[in-house]
Tab-separated table of C-alpha atoms in Angstrom:
chain	number	residue	atom	x	y	z
A	1	MET	CA	-13.928	-60.647	-3.260
A	2	ARG	CA	-11.988	-60.124	0.461
A	3	GLY	CA	-13.061	-62.802	2.213
A	4	ILE	CA	-11.967	-65.135	-0.613
A	5	VAL	CA	-8.570	-63.556	-0.496
A	6	TRP	CA	-8.558	-64.687	3.003
A	7	LEU	CA	-9.687	-67.907	2.827
A	8	ILE	CA	-6.997	-68.695	0.338
A	9	LEU	CA	-4.383	-67.504	3.052
A	10	LEU	CA	-6.065	-69.215	5.494
A	11	PHE	CA	-5.565	-72.382	3.604
A	12	THR	CA	-1.817	-71.586	2.969
A	13	ALA	CA	-1.101	-70.977	6.054
A	14	ALA	CA	-2.749	-74.290	7.175
A	15	ALA	CA	-1.015	-75.942	4.411
A	16	VAL	CA	2.355	-74.478	5.328
A	17	ALA	CA	1.919	-75.139	8.985
A	18	ALA	CA	1.315	-79.433	8.228
A	19	LEU	CA	4.224	-79.790	6.173
A	20	THR	CA	6.695	-77.796	8.319
A	21	LEU	CA	5.186	-79.039	12.103
A	22	GLY	CA	3.523	-82.444	11.026
A	23	ARG	CA	6.468	-84.196	12.215
A	24	ASN	CA	7.903	-84.077	15.318
A	25	ASP	CA	10.868	-85.887	15.173
A	26	GLY	CA	13.086	-83.363	16.612
A	27	LEU	CA	13.965	-83.518	20.368
A	28	VAL	CA	15.466	-80.607	22.563
A	29	SER	CA	17.317	-81.559	25.742
A	30	LEU	CA	17.956	-79.319	28.695
A	31	PHE	CA	20.461	-80.058	31.424
A	32	TRP	CA	20.531	-78.457	34.774
A	33	SER	CA	22.220	-79.432	37.654
A	34	GLY	CA	21.611	-83.356	37.499
A	35	TRP	CA	18.216	-82.776	35.749
A	36	ARG	CA	17.381	-83.625	32.390
A	37	VAL	CA	14.062	-82.493	30.609
A	38	ASP	CA	13.497	-83.230	26.872
A	39	LEU	CA	10.969	-80.994	25.116
A	40	SER	CA	10.058	-81.963	21.378
A	41	LEU	CA	11.386	-79.612	18.879
A	42	ASN	CA	7.873	-77.709	18.231
A	43	LEU	CA	7.170	-77.015	21.548
A	44	PHE	CA	10.505	-75.468	22.226
A	45	LEU	CA	10.405	-73.241	19.449
A	46	LEU	CA	6.621	-72.323	20.476
A	47	LEU	CA	7.832	-71.498	24.298
A	48	LEU	CA	10.676	-69.474	22.536
A	49	VAL	CA	8.712	-67.513	20.982
A	50	GLY	CA	6.221	-66.845	23.577
A	51	ALA	CA	8.824	-66.050	26.022
A	52	CYS	CA	10.113	-63.403	24.095
A	53	LEU	CA	7.086	-62.056	23.601
A	54	LEU	CA	6.970	-62.018	27.502
A	55	VAL	CA	9.619	-60.279	27.738
A	56	PHE	CA	9.115	-57.554	24.885
A	57	ALA	CA	5.676	-56.988	26.710
A	58	LEU	CA	6.900	-56.274	30.061
A	59	LEU	CA	9.987	-54.095	28.775
A	60	HIS	CA	7.200	-51.813	26.826
A	61	THR	CA	5.499	-51.865	30.226
A	62	LEU	CA	8.222	-50.300	32.356
A	63	SER	CA	9.611	-48.160	29.443
A	64	LEU	CA	5.184	-46.429	29.801
A	65	LEU	CA	5.841	-46.791	33.529
A	66	PHE	CA	8.911	-44.997	34.009
A	67	GLY	CA	7.865	-42.096	31.007
A	68	LEU	CA	4.672	-41.250	32.935
A	69	PRO	CA	6.540	-38.086	34.667
A	70	GLU	CA	7.530	-36.838	31.435
A	71	ARG	CA	4.067	-37.573	29.608
A	72	ALA	CA	2.441	-35.619	32.551
A	73	ARG	CA	4.749	-32.908	31.592
A	74	ALA	CA	4.139	-32.721	27.959
A	75	TRP	CA	0.488	-33.090	28.654
A	76	ARG	CA	0.576	-29.829	30.874
A	77	LEU	CA	3.056	-27.759	28.882
A	78	ALA	CA	0.535	-28.722	25.440
A	79	GLN	CA	-2.508	-27.376	27.951
A	80	ARG	CA	-0.756	-23.952	28.849
A	81	ASP	CA	0.349	-23.810	24.881
A	82	ARG	CA	-3.355	-24.197	24.019
A	83	GLY	CA	-4.114	-21.668	27.012
A	84	ALA	CA	-2.207	-19.229	25.275
A	85	GLN	CA	-2.967	-19.726	21.918
A	86	GLN	CA	-6.485	-19.405	23.282
A	87	LEU	CA	-5.735	-16.017	24.963
A	88	LEU	CA	-3.792	-14.927	21.634
A	89	ARG	CA	-7.333	-15.432	19.577
A	90	GLU	CA	-9.536	-13.796	22.152
A	91	ALA	CA	-6.924	-10.493	22.186
A	92	LEU	CA	-7.076	-10.093	18.712
A	93	VAL	CA	-11.116	-10.551	18.995
A	94	SER	CA	-11.163	-7.646	21.464
A	95	LEU	CA	-9.188	-5.880	19.946
A	96	TRP	CA	-10.988	-6.214	16.341
A	97	GLY	CA	-14.173	-5.651	18.323
A	98	ALA	CA	-12.609	-2.346	20.078
A	99	ARG	CA	-12.604	-3.273	23.566
A	100	PHE	CA	-9.287	-2.060	23.798
A	101	SER	CA	-8.750	-2.432	27.533
A	102	ARG	CA	-10.089	-5.874	27.491
A	103	ALA	CA	-7.507	-6.879	24.634
A	104	GLN	CA	-4.684	-5.182	27.099
A	105	ARG	CA	-5.647	-7.401	30.289
A	106	VAL	CA	-5.574	-10.344	28.003
A	107	VAL	CA	-2.634	-9.759	26.464
A	108	GLN	CA	-1.394	-9.124	30.191
A	109	ARG	CA	-2.664	-12.536	31.318
A	110	LEU	CA	-0.799	-14.061	27.898
A	111	LEU	CA	2.657	-12.956	28.914
A	112	THR	CA	2.154	-13.896	32.498
A	113	LEU	CA	1.703	-17.679	31.065
A	114	ASN	CA	4.371	-17.013	29.010
A	115	ALA	CA	6.358	-16.076	31.551
A	116	LYS	CA	5.813	-19.137	33.834
A	117	THR	CA	6.540	-21.359	31.213
A	118	PRO	CA	9.962	-21.371	29.969
A	119	GLU	CA	9.392	-23.420	27.339
A	120	LEU	CA	7.078	-21.115	25.631
A	121	GLN	CA	9.533	-17.991	25.839
A	122	ALA	CA	11.121	-20.076	22.883
A	123	ASP	CA	8.575	-18.722	20.847
A	124	ALA	CA	9.943	-15.220	20.308
A	125	GLY	CA	7.671	-14.747	17.395
A	126	ALA	CA	4.448	-15.594	19.385
A	127	LEU	CA	5.564	-13.059	22.058
A	128	ALA	CA	6.225	-10.480	19.663
A	129	LEU	CA	2.937	-10.858	18.200
A	130	ALA	CA	1.917	-10.385	21.539
A	131	HIS	CA	3.626	-7.170	22.504
A	132	LEU	CA	2.450	-5.857	19.307
A	133	LEU	CA	-1.148	-6.572	19.845
A	134	ALA	CA	-0.921	-5.211	23.222
A	135	ALA	CA	1.235	-1.966	21.442
A	136	GLU	CA	-1.813	-1.521	19.400
A	137	ALA	CA	-4.796	-1.530	21.925
A	138	ALA	CA	-2.264	1.193	23.870
A	139	HIS	CA	-2.153	3.175	20.805
A	140	ARG	CA	-6.339	3.126	20.871
A	141	LEU	CA	-6.017	3.901	24.135
A	142	GLN	CA	-3.611	7.003	23.615
A	143	ASP	CA	-0.981	5.419	25.797
A	144	ARG	CA	1.722	6.444	24.049
A	145	THR	CA	4.584	5.476	27.129
A	146	ARG	CA	3.086	1.950	27.134
A	147	ARG	CA	2.633	1.619	23.150
A	148	GLN	CA	6.326	2.453	22.759
A	149	GLU	CA	7.375	-0.092	25.851
A	150	GLN	CA	5.668	-2.507	23.978
A	151	TRP	CA	6.670	-2.093	20.964
A	152	ASP	CA	10.639	-1.609	21.881
A	153	THR	CA	9.805	-5.164	23.414
A	154	ALA	CA	8.350	-6.608	20.340
A	155	LEU	CA	11.685	-5.471	18.461
A	156	ARG	CA	14.102	-6.636	20.855
A	157	LEU	CA	12.500	-10.103	20.433
A	158	CYS	CA	12.329	-9.934	16.542
A	159	ALA	CA	16.075	-9.089	16.641
A	160	SER	CA	16.850	-12.219	18.845
A	161	GLN	CA	14.788	-14.513	16.661
A	162	GLY	CA	16.547	-14.944	12.889
A	163	GLN	CA	13.727	-16.181	11.203
A	164	ALA	CA	10.817	-13.026	12.689
A	165	ARG	CA	11.648	-10.759	10.136
A	166	ALA	CA	8.174	-10.737	8.986
A	167	HIS	CA	7.627	-9.931	12.387
A	168	GLU	CA	9.584	-6.983	12.609
A	169	GLU	CA	8.229	-5.343	8.791
A	170	ALA	CA	4.864	-6.154	10.326
A	171	ALA	CA	5.898	-3.837	13.472
A	172	ARG	CA	7.790	-1.238	11.509
A	173	LEU	CA	4.647	-1.190	9.451
A	174	MET	CA	2.269	-0.800	12.576
A	175	ALA	CA	4.716	2.405	13.652
A	176	VAL	CA	4.398	3.677	10.603
A	177	GLY	CA	0.855	3.991	11.084
A	178	TRP	CA	1.033	4.818	14.621
A	179	ALA	CA	3.119	8.140	13.320
A	180	LEU	CA	0.492	9.371	10.870
A	181	ASP	CA	-2.371	9.056	13.117
A	182	ASP	CA	-0.232	11.206	15.732
A	183	ARG	CA	0.300	13.560	12.687
A	184	ASP	CA	4.199	13.049	12.994
A	185	ALA	CA	4.980	12.492	8.958
A	186	PRO	CA	8.990	12.951	9.560
A	187	ARG	CA	9.108	10.037	12.027
A	188	ALA	CA	6.569	7.862	9.428
A	189	LEU	CA	8.953	8.721	6.506
A	190	ASP	CA	12.263	7.686	8.627
A	191	LEU	CA	10.655	4.332	9.637
A	192	LEU	CA	9.605	3.714	6.189
A	193	ALA	CA	13.190	4.365	5.528
A	194	GLU	CA	14.238	1.209	7.429
A	195	LEU	CA	12.227	-1.286	5.728
A	196	PRO	CA	13.666	-3.363	3.823
A	197	ALA	CA	13.838	-2.889	0.017
A	198	GLY	CA	11.461	-5.704	-0.343
A	199	ALA	CA	8.925	-4.406	2.259
A	200	ALA	CA	8.931	-0.864	1.099
A	201	ARG	CA	7.451	-1.797	-2.238
A	202	ARG	CA	4.698	-3.311	-1.122
A	203	THR	CA	1.106	-1.602	-1.932
A	204	GLN	CA	0.706	-1.070	2.040
A	205	ALA	CA	3.823	0.840	2.519
A	206	LEU	CA	3.853	2.744	-0.587
A	207	ARG	CA	0.142	3.663	0.653
A	208	LEU	CA	1.533	4.531	4.042
A	209	ARG	CA	4.324	6.487	2.519
A	210	LEU	CA	2.335	8.171	-0.085
A	211	GLN	CA	0.044	9.785	2.441
A	212	ALA	CA	3.015	10.502	5.002
A	213	ALA	CA	5.039	12.475	1.819
A	214	ARG	CA	1.617	14.685	1.388
A	215	MET	CA	1.589	14.903	5.242
A	216	ALA	CA	5.188	16.481	5.271
A	217	GLU	CA	4.357	18.643	2.263
A	218	ARG	CA	6.803	16.808	0.081
A	219	PRO	CA	4.279	16.767	-3.359
A	220	LEU	CA	7.352	15.503	-5.172
A	221	GLU	CA	8.072	12.659	-3.972
A	222	ALA	CA	4.032	11.581	-3.058
A	223	LEU	CA	3.862	11.858	-7.064
A	224	ARG	CA	6.646	9.201	-7.442
A	225	THR	CA	4.737	7.263	-4.661
A	226	ALA	CA	1.549	7.304	-6.409
A	227	ARG	CA	3.189	6.741	-9.843
A	228	LEU	CA	4.458	3.427	-7.868
A	229	LEU	CA	1.072	2.543	-6.989
A	230	ALA	CA	-0.347	3.367	-10.042
A	231	LYS	CA	2.580	0.683	-11.426
A	232	HIS	CA	1.193	-1.821	-9.023
A	233	GLN	CA	-2.654	-1.372	-9.872
A	234	GLY	CA	-2.889	-0.025	-6.248
A	235	PHE	CA	-5.687	2.552	-7.830
A	236	SER	CA	-8.219	2.025	-10.818
A	237	ALA	CA	-7.240	3.925	-13.941
A	238	GLY	CA	-9.172	6.940	-13.162
A	239	VAL	CA	-8.474	7.656	-9.603
A	240	ALA	CA	-4.623	7.080	-10.519
A	241	GLN	CA	-4.952	9.803	-13.110
A	242	SER	CA	-6.562	11.963	-10.819
A	243	LEU	CA	-4.205	11.666	-8.140
A	244	MET	CA	-0.949	12.166	-9.918
A	245	ARG	CA	-2.688	15.195	-11.848
A	246	SER	CA	-3.283	16.728	-8.366
A	247	LEU	CA	0.343	16.069	-7.057
A	248	ALA	CA	1.538	17.665	-9.789
A	249	PHE	CA	-0.539	20.638	-9.116
A	250	ASP	CA	0.795	20.724	-5.996
A	251	VAL	CA	4.484	20.258	-7.310
A	252	LEU	CA	3.998	23.431	-9.632
A	253	ALA	CA	2.413	25.366	-6.622
A	254	SER	CA	5.592	24.522	-4.247
A	255	ALA	CA	8.032	26.844	-6.624
A	256	ARG	CA	8.906	30.171	-5.672
A	257	ASP	CA	10.101	31.517	-8.519
A	258	ALA	CA	10.536	30.903	-12.306
A	259	ASP	CA	14.076	29.287	-11.773
A	260	GLN	CA	12.844	26.918	-9.241
A	261	LEU	CA	9.485	26.223	-11.477
A	262	ARG	CA	11.557	25.353	-14.303
A	263	GLY	CA	13.539	22.583	-12.058
A	264	LEU	CA	10.168	21.142	-10.773
A	265	TRP	CA	9.132	20.820	-14.634
A	266	LEU	CA	11.996	18.914	-15.580
A	267	GLN	CA	11.960	16.617	-12.614
A	268	LEU	CA	8.199	15.781	-13.633
A	269	ASP	CA	7.799	12.526	-15.458
A	270	ALA	CA	7.556	12.630	-19.049
A	271	SER	CA	3.708	11.378	-18.859
A	272	ASP	CA	2.828	14.472	-16.594
A	273	ARG	CA	4.459	17.125	-19.494
A	274	ARG	CA	2.281	15.614	-21.708
A	275	ASP	CA	-0.948	15.962	-19.520
A	276	PRO	CA	-2.501	19.083	-21.118
A	277	PHE	CA	-3.974	19.728	-17.506
A	278	VAL	CA	-0.826	19.666	-15.730
A	279	VAL	CA	0.606	21.836	-18.722
A	280	ALA	CA	-1.895	24.441	-18.515
A	281	ARG	CA	-1.463	24.461	-14.603
A	282	ALA	CA	2.557	24.970	-15.287
A	283	ALA	CA	2.650	27.792	-18.014
A	284	GLU	CA	-0.035	29.758	-15.808
A	285	THR	CA	2.115	29.704	-12.845
A	286	MET	CA	5.394	30.502	-15.476
A	287	ALA	CA	3.408	33.273	-17.112
A	288	ALA	CA	2.778	34.562	-13.405
A	289	GLN	CA	6.355	34.473	-12.389
A	290	GLY	CA	6.661	36.774	-15.465
A	291	ALA	CA	8.533	33.723	-17.786
A	292	ALA	CA	5.313	34.060	-20.813
A	293	ALA	CA	8.016	33.092	-23.325
A	294	ASP	CA	8.879	29.200	-21.078
A	295	ALA	CA	4.899	28.752	-20.820
A	296	ARG	CA	4.205	29.187	-24.022
A	297	ALA	CA	7.345	27.018	-24.898
A	298	TRP	CA	5.846	24.060	-22.684
A	299	ILE	CA	2.366	24.423	-24.369
A	300	ARG	CA	3.593	24.452	-28.105
A	301	PRO	CA	4.174	20.640	-28.336
A	302	LEU	CA	0.534	19.884	-27.179
A	303	TRP	CA	-0.339	22.644	-29.542
A	304	ASP	CA	0.506	20.779	-32.110
A	305	GLN	CA	-1.624	18.162	-31.448
A	306	LEU	CA	-5.028	19.350	-30.976
A	307	SER	CA	-6.749	17.238	-32.918
A	308	GLN	CA	-5.630	14.474	-30.843
A	309	LEU	CA	-6.768	16.066	-27.908
A	310	SER	CA	-10.662	16.682	-26.388
A	311	GLU	CA	-12.781	19.252	-26.127
A	312	GLU	CA	-12.366	19.744	-22.448
A	313	GLU	CA	-8.569	19.460	-22.959
A	314	ARG	CA	-7.853	21.830	-26.144
A	315	GLY	CA	-10.190	24.605	-23.925
A	316	VAL	CA	-7.811	24.224	-20.964
A	317	LEU	CA	-4.836	24.516	-23.122
A	318	ALA	CA	-6.089	27.346	-24.853
A	319	ASP	CA	-7.129	29.108	-21.262
A	320	ALA	CA	-3.699	28.854	-20.305
A	321	LEU	CA	-2.019	30.234	-23.747
A	322	ALA	CA	-4.579	33.351	-23.069
A	323	LEU	CA	-2.658	34.024	-19.895
A	324	CYS	CA	0.665	33.667	-21.869
A	325	THR	CA	0.134	36.293	-23.881
A	326	SER	CA	2.955	39.047	-22.479
A	327	GLY	CA	5.477	39.263	-25.650
A	328	ILE	CA	3.810	36.450	-27.884
A	329	GLY	CA	4.892	36.642	-31.821
A	330	ALA	CA	3.190	36.504	-34.764
A	331	ASP	CA	3.854	32.776	-35.673
A	332	TRP	CA	1.259	32.026	-33.048
A	333	LEU	CA	-1.356	34.478	-34.425
A	334	ALA	CA	-1.977	32.143	-37.162
A	335	ARG	CA	-1.855	28.862	-35.227
A	336	LEU	CA	-4.938	30.102	-33.224
A	337	GLU	CA	-6.403	31.195	-36.154
A	338	GLU	CA	-6.084	28.009	-37.802
A	339	ALA	CA	-7.438	26.313	-34.473
A	340	VAL	CA	-10.146	28.398	-34.354
A	341	ALA	CA	-11.455	27.751	-37.734
A	342	ARG	CA	-11.141	24.171	-37.222
A	343	PHE	CA	-12.806	23.778	-34.082
A	344	PRO	CA	-15.344	26.503	-34.217
A	345	ARG	CA	-17.437	24.938	-31.077
A	346	ASN	CA	-14.791	26.057	-28.579
A	347	VAL	CA	-15.434	28.766	-26.818
A	348	GLN	CA	-11.855	29.301	-24.950
A	349	LEU	CA	-10.310	29.490	-28.091
A	350	PRO	CA	-11.578	32.865	-29.333
A	351	LEU	CA	-10.878	34.064	-25.716
A	352	ALA	CA	-6.797	33.450	-26.267
A	353	LEU	CA	-6.961	34.394	-29.779
A	354	GLY	CA	-8.838	37.537	-28.712
A	355	HIS	CA	-5.970	38.273	-25.963
A	356	THR	CA	-3.487	37.553	-28.807
A	357	LEU	CA	-4.335	40.222	-30.763
A	358	ALA	CA	-4.354	42.710	-28.219
A	359	GLU	CA	-0.697	41.792	-26.961
A	360	LEU	CA	0.060	42.316	-30.923
A	361	GLN	CA	-1.804	45.976	-31.029
A	362	LEU	CA	-4.544	44.875	-33.327
A	363	TRP	CA	-6.924	46.473	-31.412
A	364	GLY	CA	-9.615	47.041	-33.684
A	365	LYS	CA	-9.956	43.386	-34.502
A	366	ALA	CA	-9.493	42.364	-30.669
A	367	ARG	CA	-11.633	44.399	-29.777
A	368	GLN	CA	-14.297	42.642	-31.850
A	369	VAL	CA	-13.211	38.842	-30.953
A	370	LEU	CA	-13.246	40.187	-27.567
A	371	GLY	CA	-16.952	41.327	-27.481
A	372	THR	CA	-18.116	38.065	-28.963
A	373	ALA	CA	-15.929	36.336	-26.110
A	374	ALA	CA	-17.143	38.263	-23.241
A	375	GLU	CA	-20.914	37.480	-23.868
A	376	GLU	CA	-19.995	33.938	-24.348
A	377	GLN	CA	-22.193	32.292	-21.543
A	378	ARG	CA	-20.295	29.377	-21.955
A	379	LEU	CA	-17.091	31.022	-20.466
A	380	SER	CA	-16.202	31.039	-16.545
A	381	ALA	CA	-17.037	34.097	-14.690
A	382	ASN	CA	-13.113	34.512	-14.749
A	383	GLN	CA	-12.698	34.495	-18.422
A	384	ARG	CA	-15.566	37.049	-18.934
A	385	ARG	CA	-14.096	39.729	-16.794
A	386	ARG	CA	-10.288	38.804	-18.162
A	387	ALA	CA	-11.929	39.449	-21.558
A	388	TRP	CA	-13.777	42.432	-19.987
A	389	LEU	CA	-10.949	44.045	-18.303
A	390	ARG	CA	-8.594	43.298	-21.864
A	391	MET	CA	-11.220	45.493	-23.320
A	392	ALA	CA	-11.131	48.298	-20.714
A	393	GLU	CA	-7.415	48.517	-21.593
A	394	LEU	CA	-8.002	48.463	-25.216
A	395	ALA	CA	-10.943	51.409	-24.563
A	396	GLU	CA	-8.220	53.117	-22.369
A	397	GLN	CA	-5.593	52.832	-25.467
A	398	PHE	CA	-8.065	54.441	-28.250
A	399	GLU	CA	-8.877	57.081	-24.857
A	400	ASP	CA	-12.589	55.946	-24.604
A	401	SER	CA	-13.252	56.580	-21.224
A	402	GLU	CA	-16.874	55.849	-21.529
A	403	GLN	CA	-16.580	52.380	-23.113
A	404	ARG	CA	-13.611	52.056	-20.495
A	405	LEU	CA	-15.755	52.710	-17.910
A	406	HIS	CA	-18.609	50.277	-19.364
A	407	CYS	CA	-16.050	47.760	-19.695
A	408	LEU	CA	-15.470	47.518	-16.284
A	409	GLU	CA	-18.914	47.643	-14.833
A	410	LYS	CA	-19.155	44.691	-17.266
A	411	ALA	CA	-16.082	43.108	-15.375
A	412	ALA	CA	-17.329	43.539	-11.883
A	413	ARG	CA	-20.740	42.173	-13.065
A	414	ALA	CA	-18.774	38.870	-14.142
A	415	THR	CA	-17.376	38.214	-10.836
């Protein structure tokens, strides 16, 4: 098909040429210093077109000839740029291959090449990247002085080029990692504070902030950071729950008195205050501070929803309540008796009931319930020990020294 089209075009061109150039009636006369030259119009036109083509070819040849030095300079610059890119790749491979001394040498060669080529120095981002590679290699070699020098140089280069913001953010995140490796949590947090808002919300920045906050023993800040990470799906659901629960425990453990513990409890997220394990730990800590009433107030909302909790969560709450029976009212006795009846398989609920009966001075029933609980092997050794110790107190109330010694002996064995 293409051959047919070309054939048609050829016949068309031939027809046009025959119609326009077939007659040669025109005449062109040229006069020069007494001479006259007569040319046919067709020949003149052909000579004119040929002359134009000849002049164009001559001018193009002269342009190429005079542009040889510039083309040679561009070729040399391209070769040096290719060499710089090759050195940069070699430095990266050496760094990732744990050949840190070699990476430093390669970067030094790259910087020397850039110093000899002013045109390459216009790319401040590439130079900053080279200095960051040198700083990372120095960090791996524990050369902190050289690391700081290279890092400062990279930051200056980033500041000199407005579009190198990404390089600056990368440099600061690298410095945060170095500070954490040096166990310098305050510096890591200061560097994170200097990050732009967008960069500070990235998953990697949040991971570094979490690590720095835990290292600096700031559990509340670490808990908030972990919550943001969980929101950004930085952890799986199970890991996120376990981590936040552990951090909430650390927050509660940092309280020095009951007032501070109350303040920390209010600063926890609502989801933390609904976690039975966190509530139980908070209640135990508050009871140890001598404020059992506040501890029971924290347990109460979850206690009213026992049927919605798992068996383990009910056991944790019951064990915490057993430690918060100081000054407990009769209203809790009815709740405990109802819970024991509704969940007969739970072994922690009778233990809490026994402590409550003892606190309310219902000693006969308390001895019976605590005695059964103390023999329950599904309870932990510490729980059985507390039951035997409480029974020893009850025996002392009854002035039964033999029973008291028996209970103390059992308590010692339980530990």
